[in-house]
XYZ file of N, CA and C in Angstrom:
303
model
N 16.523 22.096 171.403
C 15.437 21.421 170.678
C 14.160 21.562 171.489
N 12.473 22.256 170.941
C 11.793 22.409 172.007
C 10.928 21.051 171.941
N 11.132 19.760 171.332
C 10.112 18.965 171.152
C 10.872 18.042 172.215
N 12.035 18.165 172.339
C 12.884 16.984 173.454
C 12.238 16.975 174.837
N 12.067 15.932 175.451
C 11.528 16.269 176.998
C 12.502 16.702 177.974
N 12.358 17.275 178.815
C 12.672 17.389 179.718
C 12.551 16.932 180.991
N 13.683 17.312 181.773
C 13.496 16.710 183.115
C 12.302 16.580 183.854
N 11.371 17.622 184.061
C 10.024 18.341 184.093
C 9.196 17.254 183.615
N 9.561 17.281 182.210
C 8.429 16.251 181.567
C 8.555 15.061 181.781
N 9.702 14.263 182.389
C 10.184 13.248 182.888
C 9.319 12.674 184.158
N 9.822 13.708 185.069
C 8.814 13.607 186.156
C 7.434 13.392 186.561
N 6.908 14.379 185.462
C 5.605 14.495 185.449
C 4.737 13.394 184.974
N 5.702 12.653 184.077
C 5.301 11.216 183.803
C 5.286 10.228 184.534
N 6.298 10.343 185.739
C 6.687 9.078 186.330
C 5.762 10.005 187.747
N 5.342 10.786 187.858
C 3.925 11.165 188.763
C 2.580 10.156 188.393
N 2.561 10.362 186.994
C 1.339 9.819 186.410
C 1.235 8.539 186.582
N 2.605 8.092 186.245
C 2.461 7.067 186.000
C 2.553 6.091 187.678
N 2.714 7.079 188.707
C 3.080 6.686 190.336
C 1.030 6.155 190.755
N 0.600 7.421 190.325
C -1.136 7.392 190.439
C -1.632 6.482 189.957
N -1.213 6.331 188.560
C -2.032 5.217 187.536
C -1.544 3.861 188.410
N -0.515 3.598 189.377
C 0.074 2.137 189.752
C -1.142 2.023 191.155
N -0.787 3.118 191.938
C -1.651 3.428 192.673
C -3.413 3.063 192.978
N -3.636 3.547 191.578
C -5.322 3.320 191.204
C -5.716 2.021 190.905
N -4.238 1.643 189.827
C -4.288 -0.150 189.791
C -4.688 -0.730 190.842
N -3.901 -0.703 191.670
C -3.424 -1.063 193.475
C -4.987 -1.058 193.944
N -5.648 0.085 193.729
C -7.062 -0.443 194.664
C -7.658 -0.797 194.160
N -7.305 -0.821 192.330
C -9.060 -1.582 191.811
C -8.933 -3.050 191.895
N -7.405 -3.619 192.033
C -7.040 -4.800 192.069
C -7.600 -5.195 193.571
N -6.974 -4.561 194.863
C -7.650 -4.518 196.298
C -9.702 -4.996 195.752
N -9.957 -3.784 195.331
C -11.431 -3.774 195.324
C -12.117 -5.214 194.416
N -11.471 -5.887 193.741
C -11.517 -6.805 192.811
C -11.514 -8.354 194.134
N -10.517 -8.579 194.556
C -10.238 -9.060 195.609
C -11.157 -9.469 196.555
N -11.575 -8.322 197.019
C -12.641 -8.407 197.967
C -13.865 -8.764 197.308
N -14.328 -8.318 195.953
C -15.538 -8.394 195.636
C -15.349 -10.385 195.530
N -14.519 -10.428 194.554
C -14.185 -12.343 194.546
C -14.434 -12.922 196.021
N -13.733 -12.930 197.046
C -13.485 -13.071 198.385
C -15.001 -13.115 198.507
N -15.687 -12.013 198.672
C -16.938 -12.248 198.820
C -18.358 -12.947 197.781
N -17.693 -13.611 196.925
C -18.431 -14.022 195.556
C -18.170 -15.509 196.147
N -17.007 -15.880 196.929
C -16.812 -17.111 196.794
C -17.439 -17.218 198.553
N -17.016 -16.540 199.238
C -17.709 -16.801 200.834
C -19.094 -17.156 200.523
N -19.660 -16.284 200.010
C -21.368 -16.489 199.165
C -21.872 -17.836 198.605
N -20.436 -17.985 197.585
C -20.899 -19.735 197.075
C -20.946 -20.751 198.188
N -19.784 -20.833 198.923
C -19.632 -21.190 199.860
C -20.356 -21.773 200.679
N -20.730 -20.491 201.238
C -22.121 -20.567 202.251
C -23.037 -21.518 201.469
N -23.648 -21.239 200.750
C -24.437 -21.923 199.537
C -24.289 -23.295 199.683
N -23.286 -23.817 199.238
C -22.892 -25.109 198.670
C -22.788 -26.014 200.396
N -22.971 -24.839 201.082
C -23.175 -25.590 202.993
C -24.244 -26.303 203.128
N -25.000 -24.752 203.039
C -26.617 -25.465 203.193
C -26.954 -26.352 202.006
N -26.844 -25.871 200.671
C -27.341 -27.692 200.198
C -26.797 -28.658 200.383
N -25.867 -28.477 201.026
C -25.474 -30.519 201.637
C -25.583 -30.257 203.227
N -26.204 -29.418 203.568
C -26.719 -29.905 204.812
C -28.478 -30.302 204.802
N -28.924 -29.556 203.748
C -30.212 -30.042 203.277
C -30.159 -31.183 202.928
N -29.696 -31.495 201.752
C -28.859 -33.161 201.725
C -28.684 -33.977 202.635
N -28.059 -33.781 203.290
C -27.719 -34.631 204.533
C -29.228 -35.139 205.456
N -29.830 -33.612 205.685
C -30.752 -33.822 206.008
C -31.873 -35.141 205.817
N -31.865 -34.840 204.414
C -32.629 -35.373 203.965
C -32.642 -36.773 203.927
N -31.247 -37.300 203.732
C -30.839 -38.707 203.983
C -31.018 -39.391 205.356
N -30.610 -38.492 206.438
C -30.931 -38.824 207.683
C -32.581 -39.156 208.058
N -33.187 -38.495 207.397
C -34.657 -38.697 207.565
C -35.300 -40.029 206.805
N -34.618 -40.351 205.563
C -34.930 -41.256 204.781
C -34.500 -42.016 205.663
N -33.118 -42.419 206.209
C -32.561 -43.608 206.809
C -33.273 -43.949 208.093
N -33.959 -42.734 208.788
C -34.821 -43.331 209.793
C -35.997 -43.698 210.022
N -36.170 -43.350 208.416
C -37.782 -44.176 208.184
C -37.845 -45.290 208.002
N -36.552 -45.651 206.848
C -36.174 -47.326 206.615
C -35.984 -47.694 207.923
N -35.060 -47.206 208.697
C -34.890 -47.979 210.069
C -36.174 -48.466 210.755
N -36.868 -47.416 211.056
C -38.360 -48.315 211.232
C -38.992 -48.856 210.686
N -39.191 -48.733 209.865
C -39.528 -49.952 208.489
C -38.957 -51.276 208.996
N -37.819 -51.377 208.801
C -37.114 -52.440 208.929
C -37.515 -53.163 210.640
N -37.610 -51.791 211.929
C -37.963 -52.628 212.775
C -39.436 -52.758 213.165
N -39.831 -52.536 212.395
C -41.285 -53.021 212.190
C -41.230 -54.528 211.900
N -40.707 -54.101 210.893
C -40.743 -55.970 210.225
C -40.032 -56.957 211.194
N -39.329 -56.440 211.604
C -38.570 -57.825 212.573
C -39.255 -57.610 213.628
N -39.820 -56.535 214.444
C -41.205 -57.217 215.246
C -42.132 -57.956 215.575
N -42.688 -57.909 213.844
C -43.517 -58.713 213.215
C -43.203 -59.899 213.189
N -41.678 -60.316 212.330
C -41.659 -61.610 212.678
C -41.459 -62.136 213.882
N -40.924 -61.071 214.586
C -40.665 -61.797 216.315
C -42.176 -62.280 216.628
N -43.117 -61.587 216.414
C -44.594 -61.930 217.118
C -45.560 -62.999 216.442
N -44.812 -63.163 215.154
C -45.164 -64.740 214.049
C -44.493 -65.714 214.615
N -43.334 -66.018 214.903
C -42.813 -66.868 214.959
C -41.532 -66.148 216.383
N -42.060 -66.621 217.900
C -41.226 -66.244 218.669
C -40.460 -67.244 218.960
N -40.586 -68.808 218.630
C -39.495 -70.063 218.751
C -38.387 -69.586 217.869
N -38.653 -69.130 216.495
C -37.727 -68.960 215.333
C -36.863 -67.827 216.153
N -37.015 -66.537 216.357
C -36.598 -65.865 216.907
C -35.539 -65.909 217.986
N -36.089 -66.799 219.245
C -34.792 -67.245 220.388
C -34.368 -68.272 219.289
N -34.515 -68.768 218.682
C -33.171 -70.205 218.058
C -32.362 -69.137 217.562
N -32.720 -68.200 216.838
C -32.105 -67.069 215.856
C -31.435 -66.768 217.006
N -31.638 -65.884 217.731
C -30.771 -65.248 218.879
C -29.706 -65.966 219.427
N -30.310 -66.850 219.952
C -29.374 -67.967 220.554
C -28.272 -68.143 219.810
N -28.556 -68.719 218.498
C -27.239 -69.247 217.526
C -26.613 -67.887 217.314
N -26.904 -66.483 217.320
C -26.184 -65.772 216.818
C -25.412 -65.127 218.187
N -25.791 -65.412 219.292
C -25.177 -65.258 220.570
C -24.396 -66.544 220.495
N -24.386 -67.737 220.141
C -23.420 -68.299 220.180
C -21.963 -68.434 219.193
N -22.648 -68.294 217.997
C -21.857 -67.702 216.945
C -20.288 -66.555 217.723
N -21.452 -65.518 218.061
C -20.284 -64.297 218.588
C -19.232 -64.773 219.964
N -20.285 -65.607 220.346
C -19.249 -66.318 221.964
C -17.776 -66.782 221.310
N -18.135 -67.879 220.391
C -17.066 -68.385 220.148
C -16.039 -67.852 219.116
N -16.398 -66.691 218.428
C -15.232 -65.600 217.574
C -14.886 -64.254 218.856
N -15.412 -64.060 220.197
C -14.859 -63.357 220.858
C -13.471 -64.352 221.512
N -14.155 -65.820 221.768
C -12.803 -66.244 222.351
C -11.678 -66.921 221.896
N -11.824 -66.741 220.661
C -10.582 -67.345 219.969
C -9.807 -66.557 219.901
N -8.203 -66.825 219.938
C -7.417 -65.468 220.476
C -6.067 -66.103 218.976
């Protein structure tokens, strides 16, 4: 029969078909890497805006912080009696919850 395959033609398929697995093999490799590097990229990315972030909070929080010790300066230098009673009671406060056991 000349339309039947042959051994020949057998082979020659399972060649093709060895290359075609082959070619898979690196576009899948090449796929890989391109992702790998799509996501290192985001990555990186998504660093620096929360370190910008961060940044940014740290700077806010140390403005309030002076803010804040501004103001209790202020009142220290309005009222410096109020201040040691304040201190005092809150130094005594802590005396007596350090020594209770």
């Amino acid at each position: 029969d000349a339309t039947a395959p042959s051994t020949a033609d057998l082979a020659a398929q399972l060649e093709a078909l060895k290359a075609d697995i082959v070619g898979l093999s690196e576009t899948i490799a090449a796929l890989g890497k391109a992702k790998g590097k799509e996501v290192k990229e985001y990555a990186a990315a998504e660093a620096a805006a929360l370190r910008e972030r961060g940044e940014e909070k740290v700077a806010h929080l140390q403005q309030r912080a002076g803010v804040l010790s501004d103001q209790a300066n202020a009142m220290i230098n309005q009222n410096p009696a109020t201040a040691i009673g304040v201190a005092a009671g809150v130094g005594f406060l802590v005396g007596i919850l350090l020594t209770r056991k």
